[in-house]
Amino acid sequence: SISPCGDIDSPRMLRWTLHKKIDQNPSNSSVLVQILVKELERAERGDFRHYIIPLLHTLMYTLIKAPCISDELCGRVYDFCKKLLTLPKPFCTIGLDYAIRLKMERTAPGTLYQRMVISEQSLKSDPYPYQEKIFIFADPELLSEAICNALVTDTKAAQVSQSPRACMCYVIIHAMQAALGESCDVSGLKASLQDMPMSDVEHWFRQVVMAVECAGNEASADRSQHAARLEKIYCAVLSSLQAARAGLGLSLALVVLPSPSSLLPTGKELVLFIRPLSQSCEPDCLSQDLDNFEIQDIISDCECCKQTRFSVLSTDSGIERDLPTAVEEPFTPCSAETEQSRLHRKGGIKKKPSPLENVTFLQAGCNGPGAKPPVKLQRRPGIPPVPAAPLQRLHTARIVLLGDDRILGRLAQAYHSLRKRETRRVFLTPRLNLQFYYIPVDHGATGQEDLCEVAGYLGRADPWYESNINTLCHMIPKLAAMPSSPSKHLVTDLFITDVIAYYVRMGIQPVCFQVYAVKIFFNDPAQEPAEDVFLTELRTQVQESISHRGACVPPSRALQQGLPPWAGTFLQVVVSNRAKELAMSLRATGLVMKAIPADESEASSSCCSLPLSPYLVCLNVNITEIVRINNLSGRSFSAVANKLKTRNIKIRSTEQRPFMVCLDKDSRRAYRNVISVEVSPCLEPSYCLQKTRTMKFNLQKTEDVGLVKYMPRSLLLPINTFAGVIQ
């Protein structure tokens, strides 16, 4: 049995073994799909919902890799996905997504494989122009040198034998097998394609892609008609061989599913990904601006966001009657670039752009509802209007982060900075779709501090993420420490690379984390307050400095000696949660704010409405308070832990005694000589912009009015998993 229902202890290895069986013997793919379908139906009858999503992901990945699956099997999976629409999220969301894909696959077999290879390998295709790329971010200061070197080696090894020509041949052969089945002469087809020049391979690749995409998009298309179209192309390709071996030893053969193209990038790679070097229409400062989008560096606002201005001497009086009489020209269609370069006048009336038009793309970037199409160009009278094609997100950047909570803190910092830049000047939002993935890596650091709290939460929210990704936490350092083989660059089925590819391909359900904003005030009045964000933790601790009373005593020795640690240190804490506000004064040695629940019991008692809510909007604050105890032996002091939950909090040292603040457990993001801290949920920059513009016209109204009511208020960081949050 290959069902996770029978052995749930090692589902990751079970999934990997199953897919490798298809690679080794493609003729058994239909049998394996039949077993998976039966297990899915058995899980539904027994109401084993926690098995449905892992089995469904495994089945869909098998369908994509399999060379040929009958329409009857695809129909059974399609009917099962439609049944999931009656279940709550995430079952209905995943069921709808897969039902749409399967409906297309039944009409045009091989569509899912073809689209995956075209987008991941950046093959040029007009019928399907979408492109994807994986960007792997690994902070060398947080990971060992062996892990970083292993990542580079495995990434290069995965790209072996993945030239554009080879990938085009993969698409052609797989499409023929999916449509024609065992009547396809795979060996003859391979031989014919190998003998062709590159121009002929590109020609037949375009023909196959066009046939598959047309069949998949046509409402009245039929599977038999699609097979007939591909059979004509198949016969034309084989005709180049003088001795075609049709019908001799025909069998299904393995067509490699290439690993997605990935690299260890800098920020400029994102710009070059969506803007080829041949395009020079955008200012160069855009590339410089995105150079700072690196997880390894602290993001800060830079001057390159300013637009370069050019002065042009104008001889136009501005009066329409002074314009020279122009000869009427017949209307001829022109390109979008030519139309945009023209300067048109509209009757001498200056039209001020509406604030609603400026936030159009910002809404799309933050997944806000109510987005409207972009503003149309002003045209001269007499020219019929041509509908402007809206910008499409043809590029997807799948950003994979390897590390612990510290690299996620840097990601939140970079994401917040990027959203602010996009608010000032929109460039990436309408063109690029950002998808974030997280793979925890245990670097073997000493200490009792948990550096993978986010991974633990994601594992509790999504068991399939726990089985496939969290188990790599300790495996990656061990594999990196293994001695390298001389023939390692020849290995084509690397385990870590295969798991990462499976994760980015099937993990499309996000879990959203609230980003928190912190404003830090320093002891020196001349020093400007600092503004930053954090994702997982904020920790404060009294600085070990020498006061006028003498040297500071460490907390452990102070308690043993019966002395109050950091004597004279008081913290004033103001907690606010919507309508109620609470102020308190404490003698404390430190404070820890955690945004990630430690376990399900803590999550269920938090401010979240559900035990594992997709939106974590509650801080768990732990304050170490020093209390005085009077007993027979005299006066003594004891440390007491106070816990509270809030969304907003202000901390101030009442005796002007400075303390230190550390964000997201990262010693590189520590602030010293702090006297006050204010923490609140970080607002979406586009919401703040529109709110400011709305207040200019409604000074007396403080609540959200107009479009602001429908825009997302909080800045959420989405991290993709396989199922999202399973309730």
PDB file of N, CA, C and O in Angstrom, residues 590-642:
ATOM      1  N   GLY A 590      13.202  43.130  32.345  1.00  0.00           N
ATOM      2  CA  GLY A 590      13.102  42.931  30.914  1.00  0.00           C
ATOM      3  C   GLY A 590      11.690  42.603  30.494  1.00  0.00           C
ATOM      4  O   GLY A 590      10.800  42.386  31.329  1.00  0.00           O
ATOM      5  N   LEU A 591      11.501  42.584  29.178  1.00  0.00           N
ATOM      6  CA  LEU A 591      10.168  42.354  28.616  1.00  0.00           C
ATOM      7  C   LEU A 591      10.333  41.676  27.263  1.00  0.00           C
ATOM      8  O   LEU A 591      11.252  42.005  26.497  1.00  0.00           O
ATOM      9  N   VAL A 592       9.461  40.721  26.969  1.00  0.00           N
ATOM     10  CA  VAL A 592       9.499  39.994  25.697  1.00  0.00           C
ATOM     11  C   VAL A 592       8.106  40.017  25.083  1.00  0.00           C
ATOM     12  O   VAL A 592       7.130  39.627  25.737  1.00  0.00           O
ATOM     13  N   MET A 593       8.004  40.481  23.850  1.00  0.00           N
ATOM     14  CA  MET A 593       6.750  40.450  23.095  1.00  0.00           C
ATOM     15  C   MET A 593       6.885  39.399  21.998  1.00  0.00           C
ATOM     16  O   MET A 593       7.819  39.457  21.193  1.00  0.00           O
ATOM     17  N   LYS A 594       5.962  38.481  21.950  1.00  0.00           N
ATOM     18  CA  LYS A 594       5.962  37.438  20.924  1.00  0.00           C
ATOM     19  C   LYS A 594       4.683  37.543  20.100  1.00  0.00           C
ATOM     20  O   LYS A 594       3.589  37.612  20.654  1.00  0.00           O
ATOM     21  N   ALA A 595       4.856  37.532  18.789  1.00  0.00           N
ATOM     22  CA  ALA A 595       3.715  37.604  17.881  1.00  0.00           C
ATOM     23  C   ALA A 595       3.256  36.237  17.406  1.00  0.00           C
ATOM     24  O   ALA A 595       2.184  36.128  16.803  1.00  0.00           O
ATOM     25  N   ILE A 596       4.034  35.181  17.668  1.00  0.00           N
ATOM     26  CA  ILE A 596       3.700  33.825  17.227  1.00  0.00           C
ATOM     27  C   ILE A 596       3.276  33.015  18.441  1.00  0.00           C
ATOM     28  O   ILE A 596       4.036  32.899  19.405  1.00  0.00           O
ATOM     29  N   PRO A 597       2.070  32.444  18.451  1.00  0.00           N
ATOM     30  CA  PRO A 597       1.664  31.601  19.588  1.00  0.00           C
ATOM     31  C   PRO A 597       2.590  30.404  19.737  1.00  0.00           C
ATOM     32  O   PRO A 597       2.996  29.775  18.757  1.00  0.00           O
ATOM     33  N   ALA A 598       2.915  30.093  20.991  1.00  0.00           N
ATOM     34  CA  ALA A 598       3.829  28.973  21.246  1.00  0.00           C
ATOM     35  C   ALA A 598       3.167  27.630  20.973  1.00  0.00           C
ATOM     36  O   ALA A 598       3.814  26.680  20.551  1.00  0.00           O
ATOM     37  N   ASP A 599       1.862  27.507  21.229  1.00  0.00           N
ATOM     38  CA  ASP A 599       1.151  26.257  20.984  1.00  0.00           C
ATOM     39  C   ASP A 599      -0.302  26.594  20.730  1.00  0.00           C
ATOM     40  O   ASP A 599      -0.722  27.748  20.734  1.00  0.00           O
ATOM     41  N   GLU A 600      -1.116  25.547  20.474  1.00  0.00           N
ATOM     42  CA  GLU A 600      -2.517  25.756  20.144  1.00  0.00           C
ATOM     43  C   GLU A 600      -3.305  26.330  21.319  1.00  0.00           C
ATOM     44  O   GLU A 600      -4.224  27.118  21.139  1.00  0.00           O
ATOM     45  N   SER A 601      -2.950  25.944  22.552  1.00  0.00           N
ATOM     46  CA  SER A 601      -3.672  26.472  23.706  1.00  0.00           C
ATOM     47  C   SER A 601      -3.442  27.964  23.857  1.00  0.00           C
ATOM     48  O   SER A 601      -4.351  28.723  24.161  1.00  0.00           O
ATOM     49  N   GLU A 602      -2.212  28.389  23.603  1.00  0.00           N
ATOM     50  CA  GLU A 602      -1.924  29.815  23.682  1.00  0.00           C
ATOM     51  C   GLU A 602      -2.596  30.565  22.553  1.00  0.00           C
ATOM     52  O   GLU A 602      -3.062  31.689  22.723  1.00  0.00           O
ATOM     53  N   ALA A 603      -2.662  29.928  21.360  1.00  0.00           N
ATOM     54  CA  ALA A 603      -3.321  30.590  20.238  1.00  0.00           C
ATOM     55  C   ALA A 603      -4.812  30.703  20.468  1.00  0.00           C
ATOM     56  O   ALA A 603      -5.436  31.700  20.127  1.00  0.00           O
ATOM     57  N   SER A 604      -5.432  29.676  21.079  1.00  0.00           N
ATOM     58  CA  SER A 604      -6.872  29.702  21.287  1.00  0.00           C
ATOM     59  C   SER A 604      -7.281  30.727  22.327  1.00  0.00           C
ATOM     60  O   SER A 604      -8.394  31.238  22.294  1.00  0.00           O
ATOM     61  N   SER A 605      -6.385  31.061  23.265  1.00  0.00           N
ATOM     62  CA  SER A 605      -6.708  32.039  24.286  1.00  0.00           C
ATOM     63  C   SER A 605      -6.265  33.442  23.926  1.00  0.00           C
ATOM     64  O   SER A 605      -6.376  34.351  24.723  1.00  0.00           O
ATOM     65  N   SER A 606      -5.749  33.610  22.717  1.00  0.00           N
ATOM     66  CA  SER A 606      -5.258  34.921  22.312  1.00  0.00           C
ATOM     67  C   SER A 606      -6.398  35.735  21.742  1.00  0.00           C
ATOM     68  O   SER A 606      -7.563  35.374  21.803  1.00  0.00           O
ATOM     69  N   CYS A 607      -6.021  36.892  21.167  1.00  0.00           N
ATOM     70  CA  CYS A 607      -7.021  37.780  20.604  1.00  0.00           C
ATOM     71  C   CYS A 607      -7.564  37.272  19.283  1.00  0.00           C
ATOM     72  O   CYS A 607      -8.470  37.878  18.720  1.00  0.00           O
ATOM     73  N   CYS A 608      -7.002  36.192  18.750  1.00  0.00           N
ATOM     74  CA  CYS A 608      -7.466  35.669  17.475  1.00  0.00           C
ATOM     75  C   CYS A 608      -8.828  35.019  17.640  1.00  0.00           C
ATOM     76  O   CYS A 608      -9.136  34.429  18.667  1.00  0.00           O
ATOM     77  N   SER A 609      -9.636  35.119  16.600  1.00  0.00           N
ATOM     78  CA  SER A 609     -10.988  34.572  16.666  1.00  0.00           C
ATOM     79  C   SER A 609     -11.002  33.069  16.501  1.00  0.00           C
ATOM     80  O   SER A 609     -11.960  32.413  16.893  1.00  0.00           O
ATOM     81  N   LEU A 610      -9.930  32.480  15.919  1.00  0.00           N
ATOM     82  CA  LEU A 610      -9.876  31.045  15.695  1.00  0.00           C
ATOM     83  C   LEU A 610      -8.598  30.498  16.306  1.00  0.00           C
ATOM     84  O   LEU A 610      -7.604  31.225  16.474  1.00  0.00           O
ATOM     85  N   PRO A 611      -8.569  29.193  16.659  1.00  0.00           N
ATOM     86  CA  PRO A 611      -7.360  28.637  17.263  1.00  0.00           C
ATOM     87  C   PRO A 611      -6.118  28.840  16.408  1.00  0.00           C
ATOM     88  O   PRO A 611      -5.045  29.104  16.931  1.00  0.00           O
ATOM     89  N   LEU A 612      -6.247  28.708  15.100  1.00  0.00           N
ATOM     90  CA  LEU A 612      -5.123  28.937  14.209  1.00  0.00           C
ATOM     91  C   LEU A 612      -5.589  29.889  13.119  1.00  0.00           C
ATOM     92  O   LEU A 612      -5.865  29.487  11.999  1.00  0.00           O
ATOM     93  N   SER A 613      -5.727  31.138  13.468  1.00  0.00           N
ATOM     94  CA  SER A 613      -6.229  32.127  12.533  1.00  0.00           C
ATOM     95  C   SER A 613      -5.162  32.484  11.516  1.00  0.00           C
ATOM     96  O   SER A 613      -3.982  32.553  11.854  1.00  0.00           O
ATOM     97  N   PRO A 614      -5.564  32.724  10.245  1.00  0.00           N
ATOM     98  CA  PRO A 614      -4.574  33.144   9.259  1.00  0.00           C
ATOM     99  C   PRO A 614      -3.961  34.492   9.594  1.00  0.00           C
ATOM    100  O   PRO A 614      -2.888  34.811   9.124  1.00  0.00           O
ATOM    101  N   TYR A 615      -4.623  35.323  10.369  1.00  0.00           N
ATOM    102  CA  TYR A 615      -4.123  36.644  10.688  1.00  0.00           C
ATOM    103  C   TYR A 615      -3.800  36.706  12.179  1.00  0.00           C
ATOM    104  O   TYR A 615      -4.685  36.682  13.027  1.00  0.00           O
ATOM    105  N   LEU A 616      -2.521  36.749  12.481  1.00  0.00           N
ATOM    106  CA  LEU A 616      -2.080  36.797  13.867  1.00  0.00           C
ATOM    107  C   LEU A 616      -1.990  38.258  14.277  1.00  0.00           C
ATOM    108  O   LEU A 616      -1.090  38.978  13.874  1.00  0.00           O
ATOM    109  N   VAL A 617      -2.939  38.731  15.070  1.00  0.00           N
ATOM    110  CA  VAL A 617      -3.014  40.144  15.429  1.00  0.00           C
ATOM    111  C   VAL A 617      -3.018  40.283  16.941  1.00  0.00           C
ATOM    112  O   VAL A 617      -3.778  41.052  17.501  1.00  0.00           O
ATOM    113  N   CYS A 618      -2.176  39.544  17.614  1.00  0.00           N
ATOM    114  CA  CYS A 618      -2.130  39.596  19.066  1.00  0.00           C
ATOM    115  C   CYS A 618      -0.695  39.399  19.528  1.00  0.00           C
ATOM    116  O   CYS A 618       0.007  38.522  19.043  1.00  0.00           O
ATOM    117  N   LEU A 619      -0.284  40.262  20.460  1.00  0.00           N
ATOM    118  CA  LEU A 619       1.040  40.153  21.050  1.00  0.00           C
ATOM    119  C   LEU A 619       0.931  39.493  22.421  1.00  0.00           C
ATOM    120  O   LEU A 619       0.106  39.890  23.250  1.00  0.00           O
ATOM    121  N   ASN A 620       1.756  38.486  22.646  1.00  0.00           N
ATOM    122  CA  ASN A 620       1.857  37.859  23.959  1.00  0.00           C
ATOM    123  C   ASN A 620       3.068  38.475  24.663  1.00  0.00           C
ATOM    124  O   ASN A 620       4.209  38.246  24.272  1.00  0.00           O
ATOM    125  N   VAL A 621       2.783  39.268  25.698  1.00  0.00           N
ATOM    126  CA  VAL A 621       3.814  40.032  26.382  1.00  0.00           C
ATOM    127  C   VAL A 621       4.148  39.348  27.702  1.00  0.00           C
ATOM    128  O   VAL A 621       3.253  39.075  28.515  1.00  0.00           O
ATOM    129  N   ASN A 622       5.423  39.067  27.913  1.00  0.00           N
ATOM    130  CA  ASN A 622       5.927  38.486  29.156  1.00  0.00           C
ATOM    131  C   ASN A 622       6.856  39.496  29.826  1.00  0.00           C
ATOM    132  O   ASN A 622       7.878  39.888  29.240  1.00  0.00           O
ATOM    133  N   ILE A 623       6.498  39.922  31.036  1.00  0.00           N
ATOM    134  CA  ILE A 623       7.265  40.924  31.774  1.00  0.00           C
ATOM    135  C   ILE A 623       7.842  40.267  33.018  1.00  0.00           C
ATOM    136  O   ILE A 623       7.108  39.674  33.818  1.00  0.00           O
ATOM    137  N   THR A 624       9.153  40.362  33.164  1.00  0.00           N
ATOM    138  CA  THR A 624       9.820  39.838  34.365  1.00  0.00           C
ATOM    139  C   THR A 624       9.845  40.943  35.416  1.00  0.00           C
ATOM    140  O   THR A 624      10.659  41.874  35.331  1.00  0.00           O
ATOM    141  N   GLU A 625       8.960  40.842  36.381  1.00  0.00           N
ATOM    142  CA  GLU A 625       8.821  41.878  37.413  1.00  0.00           C
ATOM    143  C   GLU A 625       9.542  41.454  38.684  1.00  0.00           C
ATOM    144  O   GLU A 625       9.549  40.281  39.058  1.00  0.00           O
ATOM    145  N   ILE A 626      10.154  42.410  39.346  1.00  0.00           N
ATOM    146  CA  ILE A 626      10.836  42.183  40.611  1.00  0.00           C
ATOM    147  C   ILE A 626       9.932  42.684  41.741  1.00  0.00           C
ATOM    148  O   ILE A 626       9.589  43.871  41.789  1.00  0.00           O
ATOM    149  N   VAL A 627       9.506  41.778  42.605  1.00  0.00           N
ATOM    150  CA  VAL A 627       8.609  42.122  43.711  1.00  0.00           C
ATOM    151  C   VAL A 627       9.348  41.930  45.029  1.00  0.00           C
ATOM    152  O   VAL A 627      10.243  41.099  45.168  1.00  0.00           O
ATOM    153  N   ARG A 628       8.943  42.722  46.018  1.00  0.00           N
ATOM    154  CA  ARG A 628       9.552  42.669  47.346  1.00  0.00           C
ATOM    155  C   ARG A 628       8.762  41.703  48.215  1.00  0.00           C
ATOM    156  O   ARG A 628       7.535  41.740  48.248  1.00  0.00           O
ATOM    157  N   ILE A 629       9.478  40.847  48.937  1.00  0.00           N
ATOM    158  CA  ILE A 629       8.858  39.857  49.824  1.00  0.00           C
ATOM    159  C   ILE A 629       9.388  40.088  51.242  1.00  0.00           C
ATOM    160  O   ILE A 629      10.612  40.146  51.461  1.00  0.00           O
ATOM    161  N   ASN A 630       8.485  40.235  52.189  1.00  0.00           N
ATOM    162  CA  ASN A 630       8.853  40.382  53.594  1.00  0.00           C
ATOM    163  C   ASN A 630       8.629  39.057  54.321  1.00  0.00           C
ATOM    164  O   ASN A 630       7.538  38.494  54.284  1.00  0.00           O
ATOM    165  N   ASN A 631       9.651  38.547  54.953  1.00  0.00           N
ATOM    166  CA  ASN A 631       9.552  37.301  55.701  1.00  0.00           C
ATOM    167  C   ASN A 631      10.322  37.453  57.017  1.00  0.00           C
ATOM    168  O   ASN A 631      10.844  38.531  57.345  1.00  0.00           O
ATOM    169  N   LEU A 632      10.396  36.374  57.770  1.00  0.00           N
ATOM    170  CA  LEU A 632      11.022  36.430  59.082  1.00  0.00           C
ATOM    171  C   LEU A 632      12.513  36.730  58.994  1.00  0.00           C
ATOM    172  O   LEU A 632      13.096  37.340  59.900  1.00  0.00           O
ATOM    173  N   SER A 633      13.131  36.295  57.916  1.00  0.00           N
ATOM    174  CA  SER A 633      14.568  36.525  57.769  1.00  0.00           C
ATOM    175  C   SER A 633      14.895  37.930  57.293  1.00  0.00           C
ATOM    176  O   SER A 633      16.061  38.305  57.215  1.00  0.00           O
ATOM    177  N   GLY A 634      13.888  38.688  56.935  1.00  0.00           N
ATOM    178  CA  GLY A 634      14.114  40.046  56.465  1.00  0.00           C
ATOM    179  C   GLY A 634      13.506  40.267  55.093  1.00  0.00           C
ATOM    180  O   GLY A 634      12.643  39.513  54.637  1.00  0.00           O
ATOM    181  N   ARG A 635      13.959  41.316  54.470  1.00  0.00           N
ATOM    182  CA  ARG A 635      13.432  41.686  53.160  1.00  0.00           C
ATOM    183  C   ARG A 635      14.202  40.971  52.054  1.00  0.00           C
ATOM    184  O   ARG A 635      15.430  40.883  52.089  1.00  0.00           O
ATOM    185  N   SER A 636      13.448  40.475  51.059  1.00  0.00           N
ATOM    186  CA  SER A 636      14.056  39.814  49.897  1.00  0.00           C
ATOM    187  C   SER A 636      13.265  40.173  48.649  1.00  0.00           C
ATOM    188  O   SER A 636      12.183  40.750  48.728  1.00  0.00           O
ATOM    189  N   PHE A 637      13.843  39.807  47.523  1.00  0.00           N
ATOM    190  CA  PHE A 637      13.226  40.126  46.242  1.00  0.00           C
ATOM    191  C   PHE A 637      13.105  38.847  45.408  1.00  0.00           C
ATOM    192  O   PHE A 637      13.943  37.953  45.498  1.00  0.00           O
ATOM    193  N   SER A 638      12.056  38.817  44.616  1.00  0.00           N
ATOM    194  CA  SER A 638      11.801  37.641  43.778  1.00  0.00           C
ATOM    195  C   SER A 638      11.346  38.085  42.397  1.00  0.00           C
ATOM    196  O   SER A 638      10.704  39.133  42.244  1.00  0.00           O
ATOM    197  N   ALA A 639      11.710  37.275  41.393  1.00  0.00           N
ATOM    198  CA  ALA A 639      11.299  37.548  40.010  1.00  0.00           C
ATOM    199  C   ALA A 639       9.984  36.850  39.725  1.00  0.00           C
ATOM    200  O   ALA A 639       9.856  35.648  39.930  1.00  0.00           O
ATOM    201  N   VAL A 640       8.995  37.615  39.247  1.00  0.00           N
ATOM    202  CA  VAL A 640       7.668  37.099  38.933  1.00  0.00           C
ATOM    203  C   VAL A 640       7.374  37.403  37.465  1.00  0.00           C
ATOM    204  O   VAL A 640       7.607  38.526  36.998  1.00  0.00           O
ATOM    205  N   ALA A 641       6.890  36.418  36.748  1.00  0.00           N
ATOM    206  CA  ALA A 641       6.557  36.579  35.330  1.00  0.00           C
ATOM    207  C   ALA A 641       5.105  37.005  35.193  1.00  0.00           C
ATOM    208  O   ALA A 641       4.197  36.296  35.632  1.00  0.00           O
ATOM    209  N   ASN A 642       4.882  38.160  34.599  1.00  0.00           N
ATOM    210  CA  ASN A 642       3.538  38.654  34.297  1.00  0.00           C
ATOM    211  C   ASN A 642       3.274  38.487  32.809  1.00  0.00           C
ATOM    212  O   ASN A 642       4.130  38.793  31.977  1.00  0.00           O
TER     213      ASN A 642
END
